[in-house]
CSV table of C-alpha atoms in Angstrom, one decimal:
chain,number,residue,atom,x,y,z
A,79,MET,CA,-11.9,15.7,-2.7
A,80,THR,CA,-10.7,12.2,-3.9
A,81,LYS,CA,-6.5,12.1,-4.0
A,82,PHE,CA,-7.1,11.8,-7.9
A,83,ASN,CA,-9.0,15.4,-8.1
A,84,THR,CA,-6.5,16.7,-5.3
A,85,LEU,CA,-3.6,15.9,-7.9
A,86,ALA,CA,-5.3,17.5,-10.7
A,87,VAL,CA,-5.4,20.9,-8.4
A,88,ALA,CA,-1.9,20.2,-7.4
A,89,ALA,CA,-0.4,19.8,-10.5
A,90,GLY,CA,-2.0,22.9,-12.1
A,91,ILE,CA,-3.8,21.4,-14.9
A,92,GLY,CA,-7.5,21.9,-13.4
A,93,LEU,CA,-10.4,19.4,-13.0
A,94,ALA,CA,-11.6,20.6,-16.3
A,95,GLY,CA,-8.7,19.3,-18.1
A,96,PHE,CA,-8.7,15.8,-16.4
A,97,ALA,CA,-12.4,15.6,-17.1
A,98,GLY,CA,-11.6,16.0,-20.7
A,99,GLN,CA,-9.3,13.5,-20.8
A,100,ALA,CA,-11.4,11.1,-18.7
A,101,MET,CA,-13.9,11.2,-21.4
A,102,ALA,CA,-11.7,9.9,-23.9
A,103,ASP,CA,-11.3,6.3,-23.9
A,104,PRO,CA,-7.6,4.9,-23.2
A,105,ILE,CA,-5.7,3.5,-25.5
A,106,CYS,CA,-4.5,-0.2,-24.3
A,107,GLY,CA,-2.8,-3.1,-26.1
A,108,MET,CA,-4.8,-4.2,-29.5
A,109,ASN,CA,-7.3,-1.5,-28.8
A,110,THR,CA,-10.1,-3.3,-30.4
A,111,GLY,CA,-12.8,-2.2,-27.8
A,112,GLU,CA,-13.7,-6.0,-27.7
A,113,ALA,CA,-13.1,-8.3,-24.4
A,114,ALA,CA,-10.7,-10.8,-25.2
A,115,THR,CA,-12.1,-14.4,-24.6
A,116,GLY,CA,-9.1,-16.9,-25.2
A,117,ALA,CA,-7.0,-18.8,-22.8
A,118,PRO,CA,-5.9,-16.8,-19.9
A,119,VAL,CA,-1.9,-16.0,-19.7
A,120,ILE,CA,-1.2,-15.9,-16.0
A,121,VAL,CA,1.1,-12.7,-14.9
A,122,GLY,CA,1.8,-12.3,-11.1
A,123,GLY,CA,2.7,-9.0,-9.1
A,124,ILE,CA,4.0,-8.7,-5.4
A,125,HIS,CA,4.1,-5.6,-3.3
A,126,GLY,CA,4.6,-4.7,0.0
A,127,ASN,CA,1.8,-3.1,2.4
A,128,ALA,CA,2.6,-2.5,5.8
A,129,ALA,CA,4.8,-0.7,8.1
A,130,PRO,CA,7.2,1.0,6.9
A,131,GLY,CA,5.1,2.0,3.9
A,132,ASP,CA,2.5,1.1,1.1
A,133,PHE,CA,4.2,0.3,-2.4
A,134,SER,CA,0.8,-1.2,-3.9
A,135,ALA,CA,0.3,1.7,-6.2
A,136,SER,CA,2.7,-0.2,-8.9
A,137,THR,CA,0.7,-3.3,-8.8
A,138,ASP,CA,-2.7,-1.0,-8.7
A,139,ALA,CA,-1.5,0.6,-12.1
A,140,ALA,CA,-0.3,-2.5,-13.5
A,141,LYS,CA,-3.7,-4.3,-13.0
A,142,ALA,CA,-5.6,-1.2,-14.5
A,143,TYR,CA,-3.6,-1.4,-17.8
A,144,PHE,CA,-4.0,-5.5,-17.9
A,145,ASP,CA,-7.7,-4.6,-17.3
A,146,CYS,CA,-8.0,-2.1,-20.0
A,147,VAL,CA,-5.8,-4.6,-22.4
A,148,ASN,CA,-8.5,-7.5,-21.5
A,149,ALA,CA,-11.1,-5.2,-22.6
A,150,ASN,CA,-9.3,-4.3,-25.8
A,151,GLY,CA,-8.9,-7.6,-27.4
A,152,GLY,CA,-6.1,-8.9,-24.8
A,153,ILE,CA,-2.7,-10.2,-26.1
A,154,ASN,CA,-4.1,-11.4,-29.8
A,155,GLY,CA,-7.2,-12.6,-27.9
A,156,ARG,CA,-5.7,-14.1,-24.8
A,157,PRO,CA,-6.8,-12.1,-21.5
A,158,ILE,CA,-4.4,-11.4,-18.7
A,159,ASP,CA,-4.9,-13.1,-15.6
A,160,TYR,CA,-3.2,-10.8,-13.3
A,161,ARG,CA,-2.6,-12.3,-9.7
A,162,VAL,CA,-1.3,-10.1,-7.0
A,163,GLU,CA,0.4,-10.8,-3.5
A,164,ASN,CA,1.0,-8.8,-0.4
A,165,ASP,CA,4.2,-9.7,1.3
A,166,GLN,CA,3.4,-7.4,4.1
A,167,TRP,CA,7.0,-6.5,4.4
A,168,ASN,CA,7.8,-10.2,6.2
A,169,PRO,CA,10.4,-12.2,4.7
A,170,GLU,CA,8.3,-15.6,5.2
A,171,ALA,CA,5.4,-14.0,3.6
A,172,ALA,CA,7.7,-12.7,0.6
A,173,ALA,CA,8.8,-16.1,-0.1
A,174,GLN,CA,5.3,-17.5,0.3
A,175,ALA,CA,4.1,-15.0,-2.3
A,176,ALA,CA,6.5,-15.8,-4.8
A,177,ALA,CA,6.3,-19.7,-4.5
A,178,LYS,CA,2.4,-19.1,-4.9
A,179,LEU,CA,2.8,-17.1,-8.0
A,180,VAL,CA,6.0,-18.7,-9.5
A,181,ASP,CA,5.4,-22.3,-8.5
A,182,ASP,CA,1.4,-23.0,-7.9
A,183,ALA,CA,0.1,-20.3,-10.2
A,184,GLY,CA,2.7,-21.2,-13.0
A,185,ALA,CA,2.7,-17.4,-14.0
A,186,VAL,CA,5.2,-16.6,-16.9
A,187,ALA,CA,6.1,-13.3,-15.9
A,188,LEU,CA,6.0,-11.0,-12.7
A,189,VAL,CA,5.0,-7.3,-13.6
A,190,GLY,CA,4.7,-4.2,-11.3
A,191,ASN,CA,6.6,-5.5,-8.0
A,192,GLY,CA,7.3,-3.1,-5.5
A,193,SER,CA,8.7,-4.0,-2.1
A,194,PHE,CA,12.1,-3.8,0.3
A,195,MET,CA,11.2,-7.0,1.3
A,196,GLU,CA,10.2,-9.4,-1.6
A,197,MET,CA,13.2,-8.7,-4.0
A,198,ALA,CA,15.8,-9.3,-1.4
A,199,VAL,CA,14.2,-12.5,-0.5
A,200,ASN,CA,13.2,-13.9,-4.0
A,201,ALA,CA,16.3,-12.4,-6.3
A,202,GLN,CA,17.7,-15.7,-6.6
A,203,THR,CA,14.3,-17.5,-6.6
A,204,TYR,CA,13.7,-15.8,-10.1
A,205,VAL,CA,17.2,-16.6,-11.5
A,206,ASP,CA,16.7,-20.3,-10.1
A,207,LYS,CA,13.1,-20.5,-11.6
A,208,GLY,CA,13.9,-18.5,-15.2
A,209,ILE,CA,11.3,-16.0,-14.7
A,210,MET,CA,11.6,-12.5,-15.2
A,211,VAL,CA,10.4,-9.2,-13.0
A,212,MET,CA,9.6,-6.2,-14.7
A,213,ALA,CA,9.3,-4.2,-11.5
A,214,SER,CA,8.0,-0.8,-11.1
A,215,ALA,CA,9.0,0.2,-7.3
A,216,CYS,CA,12.7,-0.9,-6.8
A,217,ALA,CA,14.3,0.6,-3.5
A,218,ILE,CA,16.9,-1.7,-2.8
A,219,SER,CA,20.3,-3.2,-4.4
A,220,GLU,CA,19.1,-6.6,-5.1
A,221,CYS,CA,16.3,-5.1,-7.5
A,222,HIS,CA,19.2,-3.5,-9.6
A,223,GLU,CA,22.1,-5.9,-9.3
A,224,THR,CA,20.6,-9.0,-10.4
A,225,PRO,CA,20.2,-10.5,-13.6
A,226,ASN,CA,16.1,-11.4,-13.3
A,227,ILE,CA,14.6,-8.1,-12.4
A,228,VAL,CA,14.3,-4.7,-14.4
A,229,SER,CA,12.2,-1.8,-13.3
A,230,THR,CA,11.0,1.4,-15.0
A,231,ASN,CA,11.5,3.3,-11.8
A,232,GLN,CA,15.0,4.2,-10.6
A,233,GLY,CA,15.1,3.7,-7.2
A,234,PRO,CA,17.0,5.8,-4.6
A,235,LEU,CA,20.6,5.5,-5.9
A,236,PRO,CA,20.0,7.6,-9.1
A,237,SER,CA,17.4,9.7,-8.0
A,238,ASN,CA,19.6,10.7,-4.7
A,239,LEU,CA,22.5,11.4,-7.4
A,240,GLY,CA,20.5,13.4,-9.6
A,241,ALA,CA,19.3,15.3,-6.6
A,242,THR,CA,23.1,15.6,-5.3
A,243,GLN,CA,24.4,16.8,-8.8
A,244,TYR,CA,21.7,19.5,-9.2
A,245,ALA,CA,22.6,20.6,-5.6
A,246,GLN,CA,26.4,20.7,-6.4
A,247,GLU,CA,26.0,22.4,-9.6
A,248,GLU,CA,23.1,24.9,-9.3
A,249,LEU,CA,22.9,25.6,-5.3
A,250,GLY,CA,26.5,25.6,-4.4
A,251,ALA,CA,26.9,22.3,-2.4
A,252,THR,CA,30.0,21.1,-0.9
A,253,ASN,CA,29.0,19.3,2.0
A,254,VAL,CA,26.2,16.6,2.0
A,255,ALA,CA,24.6,15.0,5.0
A,256,CYS,CA,22.2,11.7,3.7
A,257,ILE,CA,19.4,11.0,6.0
A,258,ALA,CA,18.3,7.4,5.5
A,259,LEU,CA,17.0,4.3,7.0
A,260,ASN,CA,19.7,1.9,8.5
A,261,ILE,CA,18.8,-0.7,5.8
A,262,PRO,CA,22.3,-2.0,4.2
A,263,ASN,CA,20.8,-2.7,1.0
A,264,ASN,CA,18.8,0.7,0.7
A,265,GLY,CA,20.1,3.3,2.9
A,266,PRO,CA,24.0,3.0,3.0
A,267,TRP,CA,24.1,1.7,-0.5
A,268,SER,CA,22.2,4.6,-1.9
A,269,CYS,CA,23.9,7.3,0.3
A,270,LYS,CA,27.2,5.8,-0.5
A,271,GLU,CA,27.3,6.8,-4.2
A,272,SER,CA,26.1,10.3,-3.5
A,273,ILE,CA,28.8,10.8,-1.2
A,274,GLY,CA,31.1,9.4,-4.0
A,275,LEU,CA,29.7,12.1,-6.5
A,276,MET,CA,30.3,14.9,-4.0
A,277,GLU,CA,34.2,13.7,-3.2
A,278,ALA,CA,34.7,13.2,-7.0
A,279,ARG,CA,34.0,16.6,-7.3
A,280,GLY,CA,36.1,18.3,-4.5
A,281,GLY,CA,33.3,18.1,-1.8
A,282,SER,CA,32.4,15.9,1.0
A,283,GLY,CA,29.5,13.9,2.4
A,284,SER,CA,28.2,11.7,5.4
A,285,MET,CA,25.4,9.5,6.4
A,286,ALA,CA,22.7,10.0,9.5
A,287,LEU,CA,21.1,6.9,9.5
A,288,LEU,CA,17.7,6.0,11.3
A,289,ASN,CA,16.5,2.9,12.9
A,290,PRO,CA,13.6,1.8,10.6
A,291,GLY,CA,12.1,-0.1,13.7
A,292,ALA,CA,12.2,3.3,15.8
A,293,PRO,CA,13.1,6.2,13.8
A,294,ASP,CA,14.1,9.3,15.9
A,295,VAL,CA,14.0,12.0,13.1
A,296,ASN,CA,15.3,14.7,15.6
A,297,SER,CA,18.5,12.6,16.3
A,298,ALA,CA,19.3,12.0,13.1
A,299,LEU,CA,18.6,15.7,12.0
A,300,LEU,CA,20.8,16.5,14.8
A,301,GLU,CA,23.6,14.1,13.7
A,302,ALA,CA,23.3,15.4,9.8
A,303,ILE,CA,23.8,19.1,11.6
A,304,SER,CA,26.7,18.0,13.4
A,305,THR,CA,28.8,17.4,10.3
A,306,GLY,CA,29.1,20.9,9.0
A,307,ALA,CA,27.0,20.2,6.1
A,308,ASP,CA,25.4,22.8,4.0
A,309,THR,CA,23.0,20.3,2.1
A,310,ILE,CA,20.4,18.0,3.7
A,311,LEU,CA,19.5,15.0,1.5
A,312,LEU,CA,16.3,13.3,2.9
A,313,ASN,CA,16.9,9.9,1.4
A,314,LEU,CA,13.7,8.4,3.0
A,315,PRO,CA,9.9,7.7,2.5
A,316,ALA,CA,7.7,10.3,2.1
A,317,GLY,CA,6.1,10.3,5.8
A,318,LEU,CA,9.7,10.3,7.5
A,319,ALA,CA,10.9,13.2,4.9
A,320,ILE,CA,8.1,15.0,6.0
A,321,ALA,CA,8.8,14.3,9.9
A,322,VAL,CA,12.5,15.6,9.3
A,323,LEU,CA,11.4,18.7,7.6
A,324,LYS,CA,8.7,19.4,10.4
A,325,ALA,CA,11.5,19.0,13.1
A,326,ALA,CA,13.5,21.2,11.2
A,327,GLU,CA,10.6,23.7,11.0
A,328,GLU,CA,10.7,24.0,14.8
A,329,GLN,CA,14.4,25.2,14.8
A,330,ASP,CA,13.9,27.5,11.8
A,331,LEU,CA,16.3,26.0,9.8
A,332,ARG,CA,14.8,26.6,6.3
A,333,GLU,CA,17.6,29.0,4.8
A,334,ALA,CA,20.3,27.2,6.8
A,335,TYR,CA,20.7,24.4,4.5
A,336,ASN,CA,19.7,23.3,1.0
A,337,TRP,CA,16.9,20.6,1.3
A,338,ILE,CA,16.9,18.2,-1.3
A,339,ALA,CA,15.3,14.6,-1.7
A,340,PRO,CA,14.7,11.9,-4.2
A,341,THR,CA,11.5,10.5,-5.7
A,342,PRO,CA,9.6,9.8,-2.5
A,343,LEU,CA,8.9,13.3,-1.8
A,344,TYR,CA,7.3,13.9,-5.5
A,345,ASP,CA,4.0,13.3,-4.2
A,346,LEU,CA,1.2,15.9,-4.7
A,347,SER,CA,0.1,15.7,-1.3
A,348,VAL,CA,3.4,16.6,0.2
A,349,PRO,CA,3.2,20.3,-0.6
A,350,ALA,CA,0.1,20.9,1.6
A,351,ALA,CA,1.5,18.6,4.4
A,352,LEU,CA,4.4,20.9,4.5
A,353,GLY,CA,2.9,23.8,4.7
A,354,GLU,CA,3.9,27.4,3.6
A,355,TYR,CA,7.0,27.7,5.6
A,356,TRP,CA,8.8,25.2,2.9
A,357,ASP,CA,7.3,26.9,-0.1
A,358,GLY,CA,10.3,27.4,-2.7
A,359,ALA,CA,12.6,25.9,-0.6
A,360,VAL,CA,12.6,21.9,-0.9
A,361,TYR,CA,14.3,20.5,-4.3
A,362,VAL,CA,12.9,17.1,-5.3
A,363,ASN,CA,14.1,14.5,-8.2
A,364,ALA,CA,11.5,13.0,-10.4
A,365,GLU,CA,12.4,9.6,-11.6
A,366,LEU,CA,9.5,9.8,-14.2
A,367,ALA,CA,7.9,12.8,-16.0
A,368,PRO,CA,6.1,15.5,-13.7
A,369,PHE,CA,2.6,15.7,-14.1
A,370,SER,CA,2.8,19.0,-15.9
A,371,VAL,CA,4.9,17.2,-18.6
A,372,ASN,CA,1.4,15.6,-19.7
A,373,GLY,CA,2.4,14.0,-22.7
A,374,PRO,CA,0.6,11.3,-24.7
A,375,ASP,CA,1.6,8.4,-22.2
A,376,ALA,CA,0.9,10.5,-19.3
A,377,GLN,CA,-2.6,11.5,-20.4
A,378,ASN,CA,-3.1,7.9,-21.1
A,379,PHE,CA,-2.0,6.8,-17.8
A,380,LEU,CA,-4.4,9.2,-16.3
A,381,LYS,CA,-7.2,8.0,-18.7
A,382,VAL,CA,-6.4,4.1,-17.7
A,383,MET,CA,-6.5,4.8,-14.1
A,384,ASP,CA,-9.8,6.8,-14.6
A,385,ALA,CA,-11.3,4.1,-16.5
A,386,HIS,CA,-9.9,0.9,-14.6
A,387,ALA,CA,-8.6,1.8,-11.4
A,388,ASN,CA,-10.4,3.0,-7.9
A,389,PRO,CA,-10.8,6.6,-7.7
A,390,ASP,CA,-8.7,6.6,-4.6
A,391,ASP,CA,-5.8,4.5,-6.2
A,392,PRO,CA,-2.8,6.5,-6.0
A,393,ARG,CA,-1.6,8.7,-9.5
A,394,ASP,CA,2.1,9.0,-8.4
A,395,THR,CA,5.4,7.9,-9.7
A,396,PHE,CA,5.0,4.3,-8.8
A,397,ALA,CA,1.7,4.3,-10.2
A,398,GLN,CA,3.4,5.8,-13.6
A,399,SER,CA,5.8,3.0,-13.2
A,400,GLY,CA,3.4,0.1,-12.7
A,401,TYR,CA,1.5,1.5,-15.9
A,402,LEU,CA,4.7,1.8,-17.9
A,403,SER,CA,6.0,-1.7,-16.9
A,404,ALA,CA,2.8,-3.3,-17.7
A,405,SER,CA,2.5,-1.5,-21.3
A,406,TYR,CA,6.0,-2.5,-22.1
A,407,PHE,CA,5.2,-6.2,-21.3
A,408,VAL,CA,2.1,-6.1,-23.5
A,409,LYS,CA,4.0,-4.4,-26.4
A,410,ARG,CA,6.6,-7.3,-26.3
A,411,MET,CA,4.1,-9.9,-25.7
A,412,LEU,CA,2.0,-8.8,-28.8
A,413,GLU,CA,4.7,-9.6,-31.0
A,414,MET,CA,5.2,-13.3,-30.0
A,415,ASP,CA,2.9,-16.1,-31.0
A,416,PRO,CA,0.1,-16.4,-28.9
A,417,ALA,CA,0.6,-20.0,-28.5
A,418,ASP,CA,4.0,-19.5,-27.2
A,419,LEU,CA,2.8,-17.2,-24.0
A,420,ASP,CA,2.5,-20.0,-21.8
A,421,ASP,CA,6.0,-21.2,-22.1
A,422,ARG,CA,8.1,-19.4,-19.3
A,423,ALA,CA,11.4,-19.5,-21.2
A,424,LYS,CA,10.1,-18.1,-24.3
A,425,VAL,CA,8.4,-15.4,-22.4
A,426,THR,CA,11.7,-14.7,-20.1
A,427,ASP,CA,13.8,-14.5,-23.6
A,428,ALA,CA,11.4,-12.3,-25.0
A,429,ILE,CA,11.7,-9.8,-22.3
A,430,ARG,CA,15.4,-10.1,-22.3
A,431,SER,CA,15.4,-8.7,-25.8
A,432,ILE,CA,13.4,-5.5,-25.1
A,433,SER,CA,15.3,-2.6,-26.3
A,434,GLY,CA,14.7,1.0,-27.3
A,435,TYR,CA,11.3,1.1,-26.1
A,436,THR,CA,10.5,5.2,-25.2
A,437,SER,CA,7.8,7.1,-23.5
A,438,ASP,CA,7.3,10.9,-22.5
A,439,LEU,CA,7.1,9.8,-18.9
A,440,MET,CA,11.3,8.5,-19.3
A,441,CYS,CA,13.9,10.5,-20.2
A,442,GLY,CA,15.8,7.5,-21.8
A,443,PRO,CA,15.0,4.4,-23.5
A,444,TYR,CA,13.8,1.4,-21.7
A,445,TYR,CA,15.9,-1.6,-22.2
A,446,VAL,CA,16.5,-4.9,-20.6
A,447,GLY,CA,19.3,-7.1,-22.1
A,448,ASP,CA,21.0,-10.5,-20.9
A,449,ALA,CA,23.1,-8.8,-18.0
A,450,ASP,CA,23.6,-9.5,-14.2
A,451,PHE,CA,22.5,-5.8,-13.8
A,452,HIS,CA,19.4,-3.7,-14.5
A,453,MET,CA,19.0,0.2,-14.3
A,454,PRO,CA,17.7,2.0,-17.8
A,455,ASN,CA,16.2,4.5,-15.8
A,456,HIS,CA,18.8,6.6,-14.8
A,457,ALA,CA,18.0,10.5,-15.9
A,458,GLY,CA,15.4,12.4,-14.6
A,459,TYR,CA,13.7,15.7,-13.8
A,460,MET,CA,14.6,18.3,-10.8
A,461,THR,CA,11.6,20.1,-9.3
A,462,LYS,CA,11.1,22.5,-6.6
A,463,ILE,CA,7.9,23.1,-4.0
A,464,VAL,CA,6.3,26.1,-5.3
A,465,ASP,CA,2.8,27.3,-4.1
A,466,GLY,CA,1.4,23.9,-3.3
A,467,GLY,CA,2.8,22.1,-6.0
A,468,TYR,CA,6.2,21.1,-8.1
A,469,GLU,CA,8.0,23.9,-10.3
A,470,ILE,CA,10.5,22.1,-13.0
A,471,VAL,CA,13.6,23.7,-12.7
A,472,ARG,CA,15.7,21.0,-14.7
A,473,GLU,CA,14.6,19.1,-17.6
A,474,CYS,CA,15.9,15.7,-18.4
A,475,TYR,CA,19.6,15.6,-17.4
A,476,GLU,CA,21.7,12.4,-17.1
A,477,PHE,CA,23.3,11.4,-13.7
A,478,ASP,CA,27.0,11.5,-13.4
A,479,SER,CA,28.4,8.6,-11.4
A,480,ALA,CA,31.1,5.8,-12.3
A,481,TYR,CA,28.1,3.5,-11.2
A,482,PHE,CA,26.6,4.0,-14.3
A,483,GLU,CA,29.7,2.8,-16.7
A,484,PRO,CA,28.4,-0.9,-16.8
A,485,HIS,CA,25.2,0.7,-17.8
A,486,LEU,CA,26.3,2.9,-20.2
A,487,ALA,CA,28.3,0.2,-22.0
A,488,ILE,CA,25.6,-2.4,-22.4
A,489,GLU,CA,23.5,0.6,-24.0
A,490,LYS,CA,26.3,1.5,-26.3
A,491,GLU,CA,26.2,-2.1,-27.1
A,492,LEU,CA,22.3,-2.1,-28.0
A,493,GLY,CA,22.9,1.1,-30.2
A,494,LEU,CA,20.9,3.6,-27.6
A,495,ARG,CA,23.7,5.6,-27.1
């Protein structure tokens, strides 16, 4: 069974439901049904695919959407020439990828980016070159605290906050131990805000940090337990989070703690990987709409992937984010004069003017604005692993943190609140 079909079964929709969706044509861009034949618009994308993980789902989905747009009139007749680079989680390769796309190819924007590495290495380059990145798999502070990168995904800080807030409000959490990678702009940066939330509400929190080069999950779990925590926050890529839970299972710790996690554990292969022991005991925050919500954009995303992506390309949160970033980019570009699409400065200005775009995949409006920071997605769902899938236990809710105060102020200025 392909990953696509496994997703259908795990989501509880059924293969017949997906087959029915697949028979209908996806809606993309101008939706003319005719291939674009004009001069191409060059757009880039960078992902990381090597240890510690594969973030290519975001650019895979962006490419699928762009291919669909090109088959449906392009951007007012102009096809998108989408060029993707893999930074291999290597700083030198990340810098070379940006130079190849921004300097050599002359891309007018980057869309679908997802990587720990390239955003840290290239954030200032994007500012210096005046190019906007509509990212889809942000996981570090530089992705959210820079003027030229904006993402449809949340990244670990909001998703951890959402999980922690739910645990404090609904599970009785008073002391949270955040297990994370010891990457300063990833693990400590995002754990800190969840600890701050607990402290602001009269509780406490701590961090147990893993060496990313040689992660010892047993030691991290023991360290978390030693803090006296009643709640374990698995702020980790899915593979490492599963490894921690397996270590906890060996010690029969299921009932001893609340087990919560951000979006990386919202992967429909995870419940089977964890097995029956963890059924009903793991709570996972979802940055975008869970697949069971199945709204119009959620359905169109699957149709686009079925028609234009490889069968084994992931249909996960990062892929949803890639689809959203690409669709929002195209929506804004369709409002421009086609002759201006080669002018990077005009494209950058157009992206910065995006405000109030909505989708059933996101709980709130998407916007960019001219600011030194961007995090439009800071509300989500809470789910629980049940019967081999995910049950929604809380619908769209705002995450509570002083971190979001500047973002909320901008949203108010834009008339989005």
